[in-house]
PDB file of C-alpha atoms in Angstrom:
ATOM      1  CA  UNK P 167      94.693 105.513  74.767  1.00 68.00           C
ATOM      2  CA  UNK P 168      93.862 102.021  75.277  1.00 75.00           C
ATOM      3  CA  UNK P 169      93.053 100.202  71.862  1.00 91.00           C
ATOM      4  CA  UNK P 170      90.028  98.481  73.058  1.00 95.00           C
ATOM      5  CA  UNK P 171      88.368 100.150  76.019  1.00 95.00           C
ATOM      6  CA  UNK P 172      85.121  98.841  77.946  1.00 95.00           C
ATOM      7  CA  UNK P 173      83.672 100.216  81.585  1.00 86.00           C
ATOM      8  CA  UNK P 174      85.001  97.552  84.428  1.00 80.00           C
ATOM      9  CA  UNK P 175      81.355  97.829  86.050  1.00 85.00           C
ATOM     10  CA  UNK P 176      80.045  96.182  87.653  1.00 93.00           C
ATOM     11  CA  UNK P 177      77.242  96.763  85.969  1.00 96.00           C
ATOM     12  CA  UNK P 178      73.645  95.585  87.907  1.00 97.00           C
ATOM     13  CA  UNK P 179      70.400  94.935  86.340  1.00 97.00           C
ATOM     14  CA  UNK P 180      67.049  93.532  87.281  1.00 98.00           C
ATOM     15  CA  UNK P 181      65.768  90.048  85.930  1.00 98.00           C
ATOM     16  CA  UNK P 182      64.029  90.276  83.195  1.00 98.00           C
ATOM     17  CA  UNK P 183      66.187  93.813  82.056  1.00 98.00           C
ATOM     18  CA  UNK P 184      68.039  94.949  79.001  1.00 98.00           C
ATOM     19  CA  UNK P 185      71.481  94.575  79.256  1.00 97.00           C
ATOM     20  CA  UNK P 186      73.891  97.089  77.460  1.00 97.00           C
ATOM     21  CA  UNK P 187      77.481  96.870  77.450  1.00 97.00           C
ATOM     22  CA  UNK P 188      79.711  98.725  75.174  1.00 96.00           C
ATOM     23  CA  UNK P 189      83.360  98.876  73.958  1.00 96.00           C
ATOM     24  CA  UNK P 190      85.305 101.576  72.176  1.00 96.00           C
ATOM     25  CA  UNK P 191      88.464 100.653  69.434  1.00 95.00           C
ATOM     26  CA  UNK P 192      91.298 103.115  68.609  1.00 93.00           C
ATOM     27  CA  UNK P 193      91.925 101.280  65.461  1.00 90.00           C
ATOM     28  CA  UNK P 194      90.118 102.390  62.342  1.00 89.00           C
ATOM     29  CA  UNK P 195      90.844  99.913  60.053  1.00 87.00           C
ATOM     30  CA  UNK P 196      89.783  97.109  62.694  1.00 88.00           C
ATOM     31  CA  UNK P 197      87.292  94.802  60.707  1.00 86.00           C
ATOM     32  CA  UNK P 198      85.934  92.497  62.814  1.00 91.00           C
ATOM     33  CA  UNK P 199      85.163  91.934  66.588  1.00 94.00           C
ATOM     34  CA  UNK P 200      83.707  89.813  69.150  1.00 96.00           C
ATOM     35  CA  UNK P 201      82.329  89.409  72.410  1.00 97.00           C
ATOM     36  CA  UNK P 202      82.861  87.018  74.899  1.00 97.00           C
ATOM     37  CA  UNK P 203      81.655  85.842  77.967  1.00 98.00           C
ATOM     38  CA  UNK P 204      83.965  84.663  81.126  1.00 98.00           C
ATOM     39  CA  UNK P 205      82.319  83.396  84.210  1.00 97.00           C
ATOM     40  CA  UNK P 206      84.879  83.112  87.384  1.00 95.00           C
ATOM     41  CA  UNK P 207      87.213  80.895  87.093  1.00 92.00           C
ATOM     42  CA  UNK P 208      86.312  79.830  83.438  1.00 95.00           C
ATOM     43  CA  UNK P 209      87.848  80.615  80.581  1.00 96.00           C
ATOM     44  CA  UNK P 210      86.092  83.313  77.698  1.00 97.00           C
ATOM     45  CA  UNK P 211      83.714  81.725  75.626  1.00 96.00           C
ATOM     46  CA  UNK P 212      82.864  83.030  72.244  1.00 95.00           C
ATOM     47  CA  UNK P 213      79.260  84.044  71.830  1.00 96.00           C
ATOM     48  CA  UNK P 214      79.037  86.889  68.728  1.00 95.00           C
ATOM     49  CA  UNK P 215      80.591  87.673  65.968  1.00 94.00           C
ATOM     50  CA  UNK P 216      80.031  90.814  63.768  1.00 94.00           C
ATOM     51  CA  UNK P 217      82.414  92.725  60.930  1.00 90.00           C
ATOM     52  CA  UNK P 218      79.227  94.416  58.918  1.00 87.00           C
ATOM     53  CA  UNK P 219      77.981  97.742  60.136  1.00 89.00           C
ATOM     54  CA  UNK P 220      74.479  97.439  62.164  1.00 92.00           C
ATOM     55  CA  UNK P 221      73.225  95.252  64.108  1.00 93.00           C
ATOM     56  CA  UNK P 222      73.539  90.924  64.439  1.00 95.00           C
ATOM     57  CA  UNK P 223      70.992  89.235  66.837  1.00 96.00           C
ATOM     58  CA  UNK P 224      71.203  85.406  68.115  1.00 95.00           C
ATOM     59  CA  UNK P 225      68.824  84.616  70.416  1.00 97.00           C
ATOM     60  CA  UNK P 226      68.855  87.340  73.147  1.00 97.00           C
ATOM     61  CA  UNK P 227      71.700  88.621  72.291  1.00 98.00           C
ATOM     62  CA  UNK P 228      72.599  91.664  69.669  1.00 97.00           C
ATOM     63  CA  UNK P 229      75.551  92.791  68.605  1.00 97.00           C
ATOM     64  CA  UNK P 230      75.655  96.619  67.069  1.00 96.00           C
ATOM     65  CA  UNK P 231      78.752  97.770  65.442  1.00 95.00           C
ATOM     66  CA  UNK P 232      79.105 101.612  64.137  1.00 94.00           C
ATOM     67  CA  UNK P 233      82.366 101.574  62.480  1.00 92.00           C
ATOM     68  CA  UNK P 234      82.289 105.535  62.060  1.00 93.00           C
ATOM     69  CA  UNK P 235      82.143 106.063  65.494  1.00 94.00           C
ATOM     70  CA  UNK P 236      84.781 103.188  66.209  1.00 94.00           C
ATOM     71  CA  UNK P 237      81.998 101.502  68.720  1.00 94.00           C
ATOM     72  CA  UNK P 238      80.421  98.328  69.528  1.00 97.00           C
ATOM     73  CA  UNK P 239      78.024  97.482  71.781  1.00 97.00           C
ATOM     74  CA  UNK P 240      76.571  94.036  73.025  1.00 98.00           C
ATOM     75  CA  UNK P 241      72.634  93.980  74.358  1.00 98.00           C
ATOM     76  CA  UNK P 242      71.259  91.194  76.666  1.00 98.00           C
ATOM     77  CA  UNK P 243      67.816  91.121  76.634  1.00 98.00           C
ATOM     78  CA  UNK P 244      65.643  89.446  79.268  1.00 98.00           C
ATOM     79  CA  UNK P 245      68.574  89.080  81.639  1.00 98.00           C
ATOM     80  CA  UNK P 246      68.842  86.004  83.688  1.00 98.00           C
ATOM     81  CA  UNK P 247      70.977  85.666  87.063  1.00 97.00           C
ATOM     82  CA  UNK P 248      72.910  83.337  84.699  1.00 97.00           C
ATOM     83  CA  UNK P 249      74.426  85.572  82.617  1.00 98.00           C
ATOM     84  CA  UNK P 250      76.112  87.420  85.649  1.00 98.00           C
ATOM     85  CA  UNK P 251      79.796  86.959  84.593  1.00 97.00           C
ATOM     86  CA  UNK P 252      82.451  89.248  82.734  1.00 97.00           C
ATOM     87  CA  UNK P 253      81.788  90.000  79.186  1.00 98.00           C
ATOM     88  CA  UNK P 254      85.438  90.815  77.047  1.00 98.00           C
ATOM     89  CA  UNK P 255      85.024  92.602  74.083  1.00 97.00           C
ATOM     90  CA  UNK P 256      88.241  91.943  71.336  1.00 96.00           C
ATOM     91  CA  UNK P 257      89.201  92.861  68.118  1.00 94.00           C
ATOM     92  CA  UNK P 258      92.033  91.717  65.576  1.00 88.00           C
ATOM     93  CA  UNK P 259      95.101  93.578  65.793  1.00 80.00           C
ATOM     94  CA  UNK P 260      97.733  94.126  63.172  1.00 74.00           C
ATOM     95  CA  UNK P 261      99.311  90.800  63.525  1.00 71.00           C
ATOM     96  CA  UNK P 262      97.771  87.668  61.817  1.00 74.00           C
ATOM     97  CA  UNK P 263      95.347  86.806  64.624  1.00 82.00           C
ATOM     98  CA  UNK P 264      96.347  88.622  67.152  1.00 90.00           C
ATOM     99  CA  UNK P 265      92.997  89.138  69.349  1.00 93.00           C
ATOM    100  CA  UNK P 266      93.189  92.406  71.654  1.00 95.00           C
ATOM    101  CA  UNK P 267      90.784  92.099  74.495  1.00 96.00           C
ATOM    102  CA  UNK P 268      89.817  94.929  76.392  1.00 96.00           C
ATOM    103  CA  UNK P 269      89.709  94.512  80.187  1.00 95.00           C
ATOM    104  CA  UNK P 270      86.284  93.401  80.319  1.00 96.00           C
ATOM    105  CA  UNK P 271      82.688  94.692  82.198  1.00 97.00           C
ATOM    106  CA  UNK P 272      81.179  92.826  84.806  1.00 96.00           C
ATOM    107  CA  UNK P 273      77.407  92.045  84.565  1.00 97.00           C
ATOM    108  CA  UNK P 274      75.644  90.836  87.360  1.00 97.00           C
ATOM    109  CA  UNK P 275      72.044  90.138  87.344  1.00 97.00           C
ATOM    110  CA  UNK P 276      69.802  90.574  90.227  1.00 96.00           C
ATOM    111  CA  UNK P 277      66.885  87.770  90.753  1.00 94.00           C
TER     112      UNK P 277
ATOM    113  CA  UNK X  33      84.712  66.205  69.668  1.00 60.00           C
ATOM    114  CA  UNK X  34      87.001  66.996  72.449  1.00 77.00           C
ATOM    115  CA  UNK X  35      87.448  70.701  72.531  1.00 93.00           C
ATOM    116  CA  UNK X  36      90.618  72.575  73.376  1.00 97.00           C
ATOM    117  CA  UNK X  37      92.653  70.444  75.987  1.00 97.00           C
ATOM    118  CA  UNK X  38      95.216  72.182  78.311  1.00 98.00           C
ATOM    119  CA  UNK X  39      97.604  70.789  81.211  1.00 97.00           C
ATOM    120  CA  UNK X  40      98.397  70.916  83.894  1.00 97.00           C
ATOM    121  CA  UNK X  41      95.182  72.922  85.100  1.00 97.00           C
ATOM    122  CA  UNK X  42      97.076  74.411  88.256  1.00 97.00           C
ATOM    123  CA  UNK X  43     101.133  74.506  88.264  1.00 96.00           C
ATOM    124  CA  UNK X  44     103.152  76.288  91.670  1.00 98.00           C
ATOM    125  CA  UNK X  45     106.522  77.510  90.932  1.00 98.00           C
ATOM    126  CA  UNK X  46     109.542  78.723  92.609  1.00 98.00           C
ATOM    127  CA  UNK X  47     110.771  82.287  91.352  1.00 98.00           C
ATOM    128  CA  UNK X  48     113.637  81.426  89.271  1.00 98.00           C
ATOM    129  CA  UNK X  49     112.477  77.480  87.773  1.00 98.00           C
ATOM    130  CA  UNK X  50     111.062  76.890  84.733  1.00 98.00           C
ATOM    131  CA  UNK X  51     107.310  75.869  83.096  1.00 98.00           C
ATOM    132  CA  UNK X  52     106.634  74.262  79.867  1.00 98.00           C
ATOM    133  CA  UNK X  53     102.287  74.285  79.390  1.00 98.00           C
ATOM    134  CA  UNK X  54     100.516  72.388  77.136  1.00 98.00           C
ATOM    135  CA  UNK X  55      97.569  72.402  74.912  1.00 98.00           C
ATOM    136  CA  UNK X  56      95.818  70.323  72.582  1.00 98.00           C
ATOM    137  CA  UNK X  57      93.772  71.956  69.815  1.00 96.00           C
ATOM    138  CA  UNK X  58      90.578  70.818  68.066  1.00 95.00           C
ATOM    139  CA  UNK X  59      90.695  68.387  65.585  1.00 94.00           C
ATOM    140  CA  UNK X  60      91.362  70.044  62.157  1.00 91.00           C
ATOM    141  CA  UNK X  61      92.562  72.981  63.842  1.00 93.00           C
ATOM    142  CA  UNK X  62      95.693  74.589  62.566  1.00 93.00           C
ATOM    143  CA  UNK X  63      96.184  77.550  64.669  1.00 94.00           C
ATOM    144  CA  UNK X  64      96.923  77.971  68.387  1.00 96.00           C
ATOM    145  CA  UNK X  65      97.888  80.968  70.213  1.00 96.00           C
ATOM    146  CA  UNK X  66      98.403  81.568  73.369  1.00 98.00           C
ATOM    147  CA  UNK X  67      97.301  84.408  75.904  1.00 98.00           C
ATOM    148  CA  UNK X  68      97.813  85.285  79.749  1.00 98.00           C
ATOM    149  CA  UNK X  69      95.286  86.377  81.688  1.00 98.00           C
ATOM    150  CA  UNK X  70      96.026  88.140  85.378  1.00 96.00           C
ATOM    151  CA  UNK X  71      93.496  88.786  87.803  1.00 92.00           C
ATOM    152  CA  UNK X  72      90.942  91.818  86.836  1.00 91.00           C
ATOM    153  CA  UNK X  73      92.426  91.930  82.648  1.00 94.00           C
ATOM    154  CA  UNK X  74      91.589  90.748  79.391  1.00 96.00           C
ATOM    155  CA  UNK X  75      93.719  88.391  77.820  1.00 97.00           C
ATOM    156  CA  UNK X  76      96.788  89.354  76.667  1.00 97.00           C
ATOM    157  CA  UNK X  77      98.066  88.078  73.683  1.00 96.00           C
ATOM    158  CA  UNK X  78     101.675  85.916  73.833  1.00 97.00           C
ATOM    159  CA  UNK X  79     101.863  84.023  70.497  1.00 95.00           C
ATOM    160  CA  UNK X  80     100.190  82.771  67.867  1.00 95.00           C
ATOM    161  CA  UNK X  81     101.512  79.328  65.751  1.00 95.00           C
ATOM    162  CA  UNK X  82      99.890  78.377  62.035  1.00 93.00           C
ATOM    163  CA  UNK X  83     100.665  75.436  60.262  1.00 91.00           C
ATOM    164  CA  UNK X  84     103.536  74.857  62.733  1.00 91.00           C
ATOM    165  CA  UNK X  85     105.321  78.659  62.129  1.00 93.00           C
ATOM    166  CA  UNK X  86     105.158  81.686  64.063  1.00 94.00           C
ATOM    167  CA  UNK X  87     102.948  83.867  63.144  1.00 92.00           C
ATOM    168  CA  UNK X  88     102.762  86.475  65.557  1.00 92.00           C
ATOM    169  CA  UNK X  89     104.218  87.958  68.898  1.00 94.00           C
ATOM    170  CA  UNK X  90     103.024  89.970  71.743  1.00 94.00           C
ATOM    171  CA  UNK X  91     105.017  91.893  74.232  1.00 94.00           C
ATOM    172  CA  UNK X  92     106.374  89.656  76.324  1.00 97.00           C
ATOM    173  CA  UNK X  93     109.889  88.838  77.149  1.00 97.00           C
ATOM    174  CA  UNK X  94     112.324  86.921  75.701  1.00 97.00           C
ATOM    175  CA  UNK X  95     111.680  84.426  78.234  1.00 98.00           C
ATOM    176  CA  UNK X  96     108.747  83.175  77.027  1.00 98.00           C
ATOM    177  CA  UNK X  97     108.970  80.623  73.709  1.00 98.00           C
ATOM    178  CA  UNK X  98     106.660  78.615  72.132  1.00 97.00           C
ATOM    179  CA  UNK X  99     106.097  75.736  69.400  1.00 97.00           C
ATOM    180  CA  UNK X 100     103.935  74.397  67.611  1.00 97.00           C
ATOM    181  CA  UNK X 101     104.176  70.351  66.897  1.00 96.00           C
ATOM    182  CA  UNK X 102     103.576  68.443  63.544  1.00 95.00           C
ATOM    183  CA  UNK X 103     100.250  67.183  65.309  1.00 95.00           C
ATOM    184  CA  UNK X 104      99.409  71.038  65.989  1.00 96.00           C
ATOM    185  CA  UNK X 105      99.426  70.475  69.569  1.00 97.00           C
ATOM    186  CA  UNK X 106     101.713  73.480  71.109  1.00 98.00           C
ATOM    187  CA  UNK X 107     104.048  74.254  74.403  1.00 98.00           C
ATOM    188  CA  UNK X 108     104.665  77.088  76.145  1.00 98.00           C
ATOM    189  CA  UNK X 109     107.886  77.714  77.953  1.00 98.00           C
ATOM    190  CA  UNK X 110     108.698  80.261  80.372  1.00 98.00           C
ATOM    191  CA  UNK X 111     112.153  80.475  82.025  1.00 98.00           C
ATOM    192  CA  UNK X 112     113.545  82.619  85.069  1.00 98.00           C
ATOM    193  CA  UNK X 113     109.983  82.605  86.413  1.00 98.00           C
ATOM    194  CA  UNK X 114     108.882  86.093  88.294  1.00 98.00           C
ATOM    195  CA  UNK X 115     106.123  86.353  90.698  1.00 98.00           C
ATOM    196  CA  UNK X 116     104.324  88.614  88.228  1.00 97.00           C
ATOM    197  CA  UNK X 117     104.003  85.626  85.868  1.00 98.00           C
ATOM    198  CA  UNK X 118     101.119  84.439  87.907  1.00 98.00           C
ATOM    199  CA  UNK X 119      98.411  83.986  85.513  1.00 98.00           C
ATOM    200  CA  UNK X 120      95.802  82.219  83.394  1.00 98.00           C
ATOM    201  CA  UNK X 121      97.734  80.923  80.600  1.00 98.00           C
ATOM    202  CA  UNK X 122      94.570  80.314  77.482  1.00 98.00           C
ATOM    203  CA  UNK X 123      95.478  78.425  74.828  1.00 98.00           C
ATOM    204  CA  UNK X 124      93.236  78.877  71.761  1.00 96.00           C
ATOM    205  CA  UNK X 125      92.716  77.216  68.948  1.00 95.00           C
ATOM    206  CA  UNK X 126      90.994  77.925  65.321  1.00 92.00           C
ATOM    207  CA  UNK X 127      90.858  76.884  61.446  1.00 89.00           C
ATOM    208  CA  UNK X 128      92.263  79.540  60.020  1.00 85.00           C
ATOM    209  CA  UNK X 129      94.722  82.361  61.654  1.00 80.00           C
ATOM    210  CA  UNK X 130      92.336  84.835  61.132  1.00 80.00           C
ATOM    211  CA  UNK X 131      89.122  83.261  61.360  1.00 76.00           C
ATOM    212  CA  UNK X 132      85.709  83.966  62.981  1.00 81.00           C
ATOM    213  CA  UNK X 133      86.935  83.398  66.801  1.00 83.00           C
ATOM    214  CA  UNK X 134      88.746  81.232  68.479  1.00 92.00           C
ATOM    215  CA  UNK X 135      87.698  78.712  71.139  1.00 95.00           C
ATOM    216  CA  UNK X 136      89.157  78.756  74.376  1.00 97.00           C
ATOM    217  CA  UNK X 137      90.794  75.862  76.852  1.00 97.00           C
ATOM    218  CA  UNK X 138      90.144  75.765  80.129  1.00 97.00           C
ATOM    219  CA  UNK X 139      93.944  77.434  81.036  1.00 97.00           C
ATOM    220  CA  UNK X 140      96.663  76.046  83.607  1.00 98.00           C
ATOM    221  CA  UNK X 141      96.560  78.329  86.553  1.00 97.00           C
ATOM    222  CA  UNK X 142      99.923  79.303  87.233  1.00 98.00           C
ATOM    223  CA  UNK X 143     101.485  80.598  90.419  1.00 98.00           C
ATOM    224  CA  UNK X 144     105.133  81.392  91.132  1.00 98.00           C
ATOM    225  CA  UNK X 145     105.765  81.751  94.488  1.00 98.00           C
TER     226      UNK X 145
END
């Protein structure tokens, strides 16, 4: 089992759409996780942060975490063509700060 | 404030030489790691420097090395290049070692040939 697992996609949606991407973690005691964004070519850019249980909302975008069910999910609402790219989720690992990415979901948006 | 600066932003190598990368954190940032990134994967993670020690090593070789200078700034070295060393080499940089993400550089694009 991989310790942070997300669906490769690609995932399509309209304009306009909810966007839901989610990510699985083998490790219990993980505490906190992110999501990131990569566009081709580019490198990840950071754009949530949660460690609490629930959900954390910036802008259009929410992150849910249910640490009993070792998921967390990452909702784009009102998609735009410009958040087509690949979204990474990560999590700390057991060493300092060790990030472990899983292998990332494509989103692309259709106008 | 400049973010995280790496270079070269494309390197070709011969199977065999050597590569030394480079990256610059942001000022007042302590920690840099470093990841590799081949085509279709997350990030994987390499090494991660605090306050000038290692502080934490992936599975890679022995072949790959790393340091982290009085000014923060870091290297990574990788000898006896393979072709499956082609990658996005991130450096990334943060406050603390375990802090609330890390910001990316733009990565050297490496190709061994």
């Amino acid at each position: 089992q991989k310790e942070v697992e997300q669906n490769s996609g690609p995932l399509s949606v309209p304009e306009g759409a909810i966007a839901s991407l989610n990510c699985t973690y083998s490790d219990r005691g993980s505490q906190s996780f992110f999501w990131y964004r990569q566009y081709s070519g580019k490198s990840p850019e950071l754009i949530m942060f949660i460690y609490s249980n629930g959900d954390k909302e910036d802008g259009r975008f929410t992150a849910q975490l249910n640490k009993a069910s070792q998921y967390v999910s990452l909702l784009i609402r009102d998609s735009q063509p410009s958040d087509s790219a690949t979204y990474l989720c990560a999590v700390y690992g057991n060493q300092g700060g060790k990030l472990i990415f899983g292998q990332g979901t494509e989103l692309s948006v259709k106008p | 404030d400049a973010g995280v600066t790496q270079s070269p932003t494309h390197l070709i190598k011969t199977r065999g030489q050597q590569v030394t990368l480079r990256c610059s954190p942001i000022s007042g940032h302590k920690s840099v790691s470093w990841y590799q990134q081949v085509l279709g994967q997350g990030p994987q993670f390499i090494f991660q420097y605090y306050e000038k020690e290692e502080r934490g090593r992936g599975n890679f070789p022995d072949r790959f090395s790393a340091r982290q200078f009085p000014n923060y700034s870091s290297e990574l070295n990788v000898n006896a290049l393979l072709l499956g060393d082609s990658a996005l080499y991130l450096c990334a940089s943060s406050l603390a070692m375990q802090g609330k993400g890390y910001t990316f550089g733009s990565g050297t694009r490496l190709t061994v040939v």
